[in-house]
Amino acid sequence: MKQELINKLIQQSNAGIKKFAVLIDPDSVKNENDLLKICHECNAANVDLILVGGSLIINGFWERCIDILKEHTSIPVVIFPGNGMQVHDSADAILFLSMISGRNPDLLIGKHVLAAPGLKRSGVEVIPTAYMIVDGGNITSVMYMSNTTPIPNDKNNIAMCTAMAGEMLGLKLIYMDAGSGAKQPISSAMLSEVRKNTVSPIFVGGGIRTVEQAVDACKSGADVVVVGNAIEKNPELISKLSNAIHELNEKIVTL
Ligand code: 1GP
């Protein structure tokens, strides 16, 4: 199985390099032109990853969305699946999410069994991901659709032990998510606690709307900051967030 992207993420995380990922929900993009606008902004801002996914597939734009992105950018396009139907051969990789914050067996292993043969045939890089939902102050789609209880946002030890267990089970990447449109992002204290006790690359997302929040998340230990909602509303934010995160890397190199 391919391990190109995960190996790069591990290497760069070890070197302290911070990355910015834009999340595109194909159901939220109105038309191909809007998608192309976001794609061009991502190219111009040197965004590191484009994640594609959403809780549902409503408008039938799923496969076309990934194909358009692959035609117009060399940024890796990574599926962040909201359900087992969100697979497409032309993506570079898929986050194979085991929702270890919850106790829904279907999302821990059940859906994976169904998806495995198709994924193997597809040749898409499969990244085993410890997916942790954290309460962001409101009921988000992922909470409702997954039928799971999120980790309470002040229970840093629960988050830390959950992430450690995920690593011990062999999951290669940790994704801490307050859910799309969360009122508040995951706290710096929780991120630091998880960072201190794990070595895998950490993705963080959910409710990040400002440069300050993105930079704080990086300084607290996140390797990749994921932003969806805020950039859908204001695509100009893409370059601001990307520049701010990449500036942190310049500081690392010159230290
Ligand atoms: C959600 O982590 C992502 O799963 C991004 O969240 O849309 O709130 O940026 P936002």
mmCIF file of C-alpha atoms and ligand atoms in Angstrom:
data_model
loop_
_atom_site.group_PDB
_atom_site.id
_atom_site.type_symbol
_atom_site.label_atom_id
_atom_site.label_comp_id
_atom_site.label_asym_id
_atom_site.label_seq_id
_atom_site.Cartn_x
_atom_site.Cartn_y
_atom_site.Cartn_z
ATOM 1 C CA MET A 1 0.000 0.000 0.000
ATOM 2 C CA LYS A 2 1.134 3.532 -0.818
ATOM 3 C CA GLN A 3 2.509 5.568 2.088
ATOM 4 C CA GLU A 4 3.815 8.602 0.270
ATOM 5 C CA LEU A 5 1.737 11.332 1.874
ATOM 6 C CA ILE A 6 1.731 9.940 5.399
ATOM 7 C CA ASN A 7 5.509 9.515 5.322
ATOM 8 C CA LYS A 8 5.888 13.132 4.244
ATOM 9 C CA LEU A 9 3.486 14.311 6.958
ATOM 10 C CA ILE A 10 5.405 12.352 9.606
ATOM 11 C CA GLN A 11 8.749 13.706 8.419
ATOM 12 C CA GLN A 12 7.529 17.291 8.380
ATOM 13 C CA SER A 13 5.774 16.981 11.712
ATOM 14 C CA ASN A 14 9.033 15.726 13.230
ATOM 15 C CA ALA A 15 10.795 18.752 11.754
ATOM 16 C CA GLY A 16 8.186 21.085 13.296
ATOM 17 C CA ILE A 17 6.843 22.213 9.914
ATOM 18 C CA LYS A 18 3.286 23.547 10.069
ATOM 19 C CA LYS A 19 0.778 23.143 7.264
ATOM 20 C CA PHE A 20 -2.499 24.614 6.162
ATOM 21 C CA ALA A 21 -5.349 22.548 4.707
ATOM 22 C CA VAL A 22 -8.500 23.870 3.093
ATOM 23 C CA LEU A 23 -11.621 21.738 3.498
ATOM 24 C CA ILE A 24 -14.073 21.756 0.613
ATOM 25 C CA ASP A 25 -17.547 20.336 1.143
ATOM 26 C CA PRO A 26 -18.871 19.595 -2.370
ATOM 27 C CA ASP A 27 -22.406 20.271 -1.115
ATOM 28 C CA SER A 28 -21.474 23.821 -0.109
ATOM 29 C CA VAL A 29 -19.878 24.787 -3.418
ATOM 30 C CA LYS A 30 -22.565 26.390 -5.581
ATOM 31 C CA ASN A 31 -21.057 25.661 -8.996
ATOM 32 C CA GLU A 32 -17.868 24.806 -10.864
ATOM 33 C CA ASN A 33 -16.814 28.452 -11.086
ATOM 34 C CA ASP A 34 -16.939 28.856 -7.325
ATOM 35 C CA LEU A 35 -14.865 25.706 -6.929
ATOM 36 C CA LEU A 36 -12.319 27.001 -9.438
ATOM 37 C CA LYS A 37 -12.094 30.307 -7.533
ATOM 38 C CA ILE A 38 -11.285 28.451 -4.307
ATOM 39 C CA CYS A 39 -8.838 26.225 -6.177
ATOM 40 C CA HIS A 40 -6.997 29.231 -7.663
ATOM 41 C CA GLU A 41 -6.848 30.895 -4.239
ATOM 42 C CA CYS A 42 -5.331 27.691 -2.846
ATOM 43 C CA ASN A 43 -2.730 27.586 -5.624
ATOM 44 C CA ALA A 44 -1.813 31.247 -5.180
ATOM 45 C CA ALA A 45 -1.528 30.863 -1.403
ATOM 46 C CA ASN A 46 0.548 27.640 -1.537
ATOM 47 C CA VAL A 47 -1.985 25.738 0.521
ATOM 48 C CA ASP A 48 -0.481 22.411 1.581
ATOM 49 C CA LEU A 49 -3.483 20.100 1.318
ATOM 50 C CA ILE A 50 -7.040 20.192 0.036
ATOM 51 C CA LEU A 51 -9.450 17.995 1.963
ATOM 52 C CA VAL A 52 -12.744 17.073 0.329
ATOM 53 C CA GLY A 53 -15.674 15.780 2.317
ATOM 54 C CA GLY A 54 -18.957 16.499 4.030
ATOM 55 C CA SER A 55 -21.574 14.811 6.136
ATOM 56 C CA LEU A 56 -23.861 14.098 3.173
ATOM 57 C CA ILE A 57 -23.820 13.937 -0.610
ATOM 58 C CA ILE A 58 -26.765 16.028 -1.770
ATOM 59 C CA ASN A 59 -25.968 17.662 -5.073
ATOM 60 C CA GLY A 60 -24.152 14.856 -6.918
ATOM 61 C CA PHE A 61 -21.033 17.002 -7.307
ATOM 62 C CA TRP A 62 -18.778 14.675 -5.343
ATOM 63 C CA GLU A 63 -16.704 12.956 -8.063
ATOM 64 C CA ARG A 64 -16.691 15.933 -10.404
ATOM 65 C CA CYS A 65 -15.437 18.127 -7.550
ATOM 66 C CA ILE A 66 -12.388 15.912 -7.016
ATOM 67 C CA ASP A 67 -11.745 15.613 -10.764
ATOM 68 C CA ILE A 68 -11.852 19.399 -11.230
ATOM 69 C CA LEU A 69 -9.429 19.901 -8.358
ATOM 70 C CA LYS A 70 -7.050 17.281 -9.771
ATOM 71 C CA GLU A 71 -7.159 19.035 -13.155
ATOM 72 C CA HIS A 72 -6.388 22.468 -11.740
ATOM 73 C CA THR A 73 -3.967 21.997 -8.886
ATOM 74 C CA SER A 74 -0.925 19.993 -7.898
ATOM 75 C CA ILE A 75 -1.815 20.336 -4.206
ATOM 76 C CA PRO A 76 -2.580 16.853 -2.811
ATOM 77 C CA VAL A 77 -6.334 16.225 -2.773
ATOM 78 C CA VAL A 78 -7.291 14.135 0.238
ATOM 79 C CA ILE A 79 -10.706 12.624 0.915
ATOM 80 C CA PHE A 80 -12.015 13.360 4.402
ATOM 81 C CA PRO A 81 -15.049 11.078 4.164
ATOM 82 C CA GLY A 82 -18.328 11.869 5.868
ATOM 83 C CA ASN A 83 -19.595 8.406 4.934
ATOM 84 C CA GLY A 84 -18.626 5.219 3.108
ATOM 85 C CA MET A 85 -19.828 6.541 -0.250
ATOM 86 C CA GLN A 86 -17.216 9.264 -0.354
ATOM 87 C CA VAL A 87 -14.480 7.463 -2.246
ATOM 88 C CA HIS A 88 -13.026 8.381 -5.632
ATOM 89 C CA ASP A 89 -10.069 6.895 -7.489
ATOM 90 C CA SER A 90 -8.517 10.151 -8.642
ATOM 91 C CA ALA A 91 -7.883 11.493 -5.110
ATOM 92 C CA ASP A 92 -4.313 11.311 -3.811
ATOM 93 C CA ALA A 93 -5.236 9.851 -0.432
ATOM 94 C CA ILE A 94 -8.105 9.155 1.917
ATOM 95 C CA LEU A 95 -8.194 9.635 5.676
ATOM 96 C CA PHE A 96 -9.426 6.221 6.825
ATOM 97 C CA LEU A 97 -11.181 7.491 9.916
ATOM 98 C CA SER A 98 -11.706 5.391 12.991
ATOM 99 C CA MET A 99 -13.843 7.539 15.269
ATOM 100 C CA ILE A 100 -12.061 6.658 18.475
ATOM 101 C CA SER A 101 -13.739 9.407 20.516
ATOM 102 C CA GLY A 102 -17.051 7.546 20.144
ATOM 103 C CA ARG A 103 -18.345 4.101 20.816
ATOM 104 C CA ASN A 104 -20.229 3.504 17.617
ATOM 105 C CA PRO A 105 -18.841 0.191 16.297
ATOM 106 C CA ASP A 106 -19.795 1.017 12.723
ATOM 107 C CA LEU A 107 -17.494 4.042 12.778
ATOM 108 C CA LEU A 108 -14.739 2.221 14.627
ATOM 109 C CA ILE A 109 -14.541 -0.748 12.220
ATOM 110 C CA GLY A 110 -17.891 -1.618 10.545
ATOM 111 C CA LYS A 111 -17.876 0.823 7.601
ATOM 112 C CA HIS A 112 -14.184 0.120 7.116
ATOM 113 C CA VAL A 113 -14.828 -3.555 6.415
ATOM 114 C CA LEU A 114 -17.288 -2.584 3.682
ATOM 115 C CA ALA A 115 -14.964 0.035 2.187
ATOM 116 C CA ALA A 116 -11.718 -1.992 2.304
ATOM 117 C CA PRO A 117 -11.946 -4.016 -0.943
ATOM 118 C CA GLY A 118 -12.942 -1.008 -3.052
ATOM 119 C CA LEU A 119 -10.184 1.085 -1.528
ATOM 120 C CA LYS A 120 -7.619 -1.607 -2.204
ATOM 121 C CA ARG A 121 -8.678 -1.746 -5.867
ATOM 122 C CA SER A 122 -8.641 2.045 -6.189
ATOM 123 C CA GLY A 123 -4.928 2.455 -5.487
ATOM 124 C CA VAL A 124 -5.681 5.589 -3.423
ATOM 125 C CA GLU A 125 -3.302 6.011 -0.473
ATOM 126 C CA VAL A 126 -5.151 5.004 2.684
ATOM 127 C CA ILE A 127 -4.112 6.878 5.843
ATOM 128 C CA PRO A 128 -5.228 5.185 9.079
ATOM 129 C CA THR A 129 -6.562 8.085 11.140
ATOM 130 C CA ALA A 130 -7.450 8.415 14.814
ATOM 131 C CA TYR A 131 -10.478 10.647 14.506
ATOM 132 C CA MET A 132 -11.518 12.468 17.661
ATOM 133 C CA ILE A 133 -14.590 14.631 17.948
ATOM 134 C CA VAL A 134 -14.426 17.262 20.690
ATOM 135 C CA ASP A 135 -17.380 19.323 21.895
ATOM 136 C CA GLY A 136 -17.175 22.769 20.300
ATOM 137 C CA GLY A 137 -20.157 24.310 22.097
ATOM 138 C CA ASN A 138 -22.877 23.349 19.608
ATOM 139 C CA ILE A 139 -24.274 20.235 17.978
ATOM 140 C CA THR A 140 -22.397 19.897 14.687
ATOM 141 C CA SER A 141 -23.347 17.647 11.755
ATOM 142 C CA VAL A 142 -20.609 15.143 12.546
ATOM 143 C CA MET A 143 -21.880 14.739 16.118
ATOM 144 C CA TYR A 144 -25.434 14.229 15.019
ATOM 145 C CA MET A 145 -24.683 11.970 12.043
ATOM 146 C CA SER A 146 -22.188 9.803 13.924
ATOM 147 C CA ASN A 147 -24.542 9.236 16.836
ATOM 148 C CA THR A 148 -21.607 9.588 19.222
ATOM 149 C CA THR A 149 -20.827 11.697 22.265
ATOM 150 C CA PRO A 150 -17.896 14.051 21.703
ATOM 151 C CA ILE A 151 -15.053 14.409 24.185
ATOM 152 C CA PRO A 152 -15.982 17.263 26.580
ATOM 153 C CA ASN A 153 -13.876 20.314 25.685
ATOM 154 C CA ASP A 154 -12.360 20.648 29.158
ATOM 155 C CA LYS A 155 -11.415 16.979 29.547
ATOM 156 C CA ASN A 156 -7.848 17.209 28.297
ATOM 157 C CA ASN A 157 -6.862 13.938 29.921
ATOM 158 C CA ILE A 158 -9.584 12.034 28.104
ATOM 159 C CA ALA A 159 -8.391 13.513 24.805
ATOM 160 C CA MET A 160 -4.788 12.674 25.662
ATOM 161 C CA CYS A 161 -5.544 9.043 26.612
ATOM 162 C CA THR A 162 -7.775 8.591 23.564
ATOM 163 C CA ALA A 163 -5.039 9.843 21.231
ATOM 164 C CA MET A 164 -2.431 7.649 22.936
ATOM 165 C CA ALA A 165 -4.677 4.603 22.536
ATOM 166 C CA GLY A 166 -5.170 5.469 18.860
ATOM 167 C CA GLU A 167 -1.416 5.529 18.340
ATOM 168 C CA MET A 168 -0.984 2.266 20.215
ATOM 169 C CA LEU A 169 -3.550 0.680 17.900
ATOM 170 C CA GLY A 170 -1.336 1.693 14.972
ATOM 171 C CA LEU A 171 -3.284 4.664 13.633
ATOM 172 C CA LYS A 172 -0.817 6.975 11.870
ATOM 173 C CA LEU A 173 -2.431 10.371 12.131
ATOM 174 C CA ILE A 174 -4.529 12.111 14.779
ATOM 175 C CA TYR A 175 -7.401 14.337 13.640
ATOM 176 C CA MET A 176 -8.939 16.427 16.433
ATOM 177 C CA ASP A 177 -12.185 17.965 15.237
ATOM 178 C CA ALA A 178 -14.663 20.251 16.964
ATOM 179 C CA GLY A 179 -16.911 19.728 13.918
ATOM 180 C CA SER A 180 -17.593 22.004 11.004
ATOM 181 C CA GLY A 181 -18.994 25.331 12.162
ATOM 182 C CA ALA A 182 -18.164 24.696 15.826
ATOM 183 C CA LYS A 183 -18.736 27.715 18.063
ATOM 184 C CA GLN A 184 -15.325 27.330 19.606
ATOM 185 C CA PRO A 185 -12.237 25.540 18.314
ATOM 186 C CA ILE A 186 -10.383 22.932 20.336
ATOM 187 C CA SER A 187 -8.500 24.605 23.184
ATOM 188 C CA SER A 188 -4.748 25.150 23.184
ATOM 189 C CA ALA A 189 -4.572 23.317 26.504
ATOM 190 C CA MET A 190 -6.139 20.176 25.035
ATOM 191 C CA LEU A 191 -3.918 20.302 21.954
ATOM 192 C CA SER A 192 -0.770 20.725 24.073
ATOM 193 C CA GLU A 193 -1.720 17.799 26.263
ATOM 194 C CA VAL A 194 -2.228 15.540 23.261
ATOM 195 C CA ARG A 195 0.994 16.804 21.630
ATOM 196 C CA LYS A 196 3.071 16.150 24.750
ATOM 197 C CA ASN A 197 1.965 12.518 24.863
ATOM 198 C CA THR A 198 1.929 11.464 21.206
ATOM 199 C CA VAL A 199 4.279 11.615 18.223
ATOM 200 C CA SER A 200 1.929 11.309 15.221
ATOM 201 C CA PRO A 201 1.040 14.262 13.002
ATOM 202 C CA ILE A 202 -1.947 16.131 14.456
ATOM 203 C CA PHE A 203 -4.641 17.671 12.253
ATOM 204 C CA VAL A 204 -6.957 20.121 13.985
ATOM 205 C CA GLY A 205 -10.167 21.641 12.693
ATOM 206 C CA GLY A 206 -13.619 22.842 13.524
ATOM 207 C CA GLY A 207 -14.514 26.456 14.239
ATOM 208 C CA ILE A 208 -11.166 28.003 13.292
ATOM 209 C CA ARG A 209 -12.024 31.390 11.791
ATOM 210 C CA THR A 210 -9.082 33.705 12.448
ATOM 211 C CA VAL A 211 -5.339 33.891 11.905
ATOM 212 C CA GLU A 212 -4.845 34.082 15.681
ATOM 213 C CA GLN A 213 -6.750 30.841 16.264
ATOM 214 C CA ALA A 214 -4.801 29.068 13.506
ATOM 215 C CA VAL A 215 -1.438 30.263 14.824
ATOM 216 C CA ASP A 216 -2.384 29.336 18.401
ATOM 217 C CA ALA A 217 -3.312 25.824 17.267
ATOM 218 C CA CYS A 218 0.098 25.432 15.586
ATOM 219 C CA LYS A 219 1.930 26.773 18.615
ATOM 220 C CA SER A 220 0.024 24.324 20.824
ATOM 221 C CA GLY A 221 1.186 21.355 18.777
ATOM 222 C CA ALA A 222 -1.068 20.969 15.745
ATOM 223 C CA ASP A 223 0.818 20.144 12.553
ATOM 224 C CA VAL A 224 -1.985 20.780 10.093
ATOM 225 C CA VAL A 225 -4.747 23.352 10.573
ATOM 226 C CA VAL A 226 -7.930 22.593 8.626
ATOM 227 C CA VAL A 227 -10.395 25.366 7.776
ATOM 228 C CA GLY A 228 -13.659 24.895 5.867
ATOM 229 C CA ASN A 229 -16.591 27.098 6.861
ATOM 230 C CA ALA A 230 -14.683 30.342 7.273
ATOM 231 C CA ILE A 231 -13.013 30.143 3.860
ATOM 232 C CA GLU A 232 -16.314 29.246 2.177
ATOM 233 C CA LYS A 233 -17.682 32.524 3.510
ATOM 234 C CA ASN A 234 -14.523 34.490 2.747
ATOM 235 C CA PRO A 235 -12.105 32.876 0.249
ATOM 236 C CA GLU A 236 -9.636 35.760 0.782
ATOM 237 C CA LEU A 237 -8.948 34.289 4.187
ATOM 238 C CA ILE A 238 -7.119 31.428 2.455
ATOM 239 C CA SER A 239 -4.004 33.503 1.743
ATOM 240 C CA LYS A 240 -4.065 35.186 5.177
ATOM 241 C CA LEU A 241 -4.218 31.864 7.025
ATOM 242 C CA SER A 242 -1.714 30.192 4.731
ATOM 243 C CA ASN A 243 0.822 33.026 5.045
ATOM 244 C CA ALA A 244 0.493 33.200 8.819
ATOM 245 C CA ILE A 245 1.030 29.454 9.224
ATOM 246 C CA HIS A 246 3.939 29.343 6.783
ATOM 247 C CA GLU A 247 5.602 32.293 8.529
ATOM 248 C CA LEU A 248 5.899 30.072 11.592
ATOM 249 C CA ASN A 249 8.027 27.719 9.501
ATOM 250 C CA GLU A 250 10.394 30.519 8.466
ATOM 251 C CA LYS A 251 10.969 31.207 12.153
ATOM 252 C CA ILE A 252 11.769 27.531 12.774
ATOM 253 C CA VAL A 253 14.330 27.482 9.956
ATOM 254 C CA THR A 254 16.076 30.692 11.070
ATOM 255 C CA LEU A 255 16.248 29.741 14.758
HETATM 256 C C1 1GP B 1 -14.606 20.024 10.038
HETATM 257 O O1 1GP B 1 -12.378 20.188 10.747
HETATM 258 C C2 1GP B 1 -13.282 20.599 9.779
HETATM 259 O O2 1GP B 1 -14.615 18.647 10.071
HETATM 260 C C3 1GP B 1 -13.303 22.079 9.516
HETATM 261 O O3 1GP B 1 -14.225 22.786 10.303
HETATM 262 O O4 1GP B 1 -15.656 24.002 8.679
HETATM 263 O O5 1GP B 1 -15.516 24.767 11.061
HETATM 264 O O6 1GP B 1 -13.589 25.072 9.509
HETATM 265 P P1 1GP B 1 -14.760 24.234 9.878
#
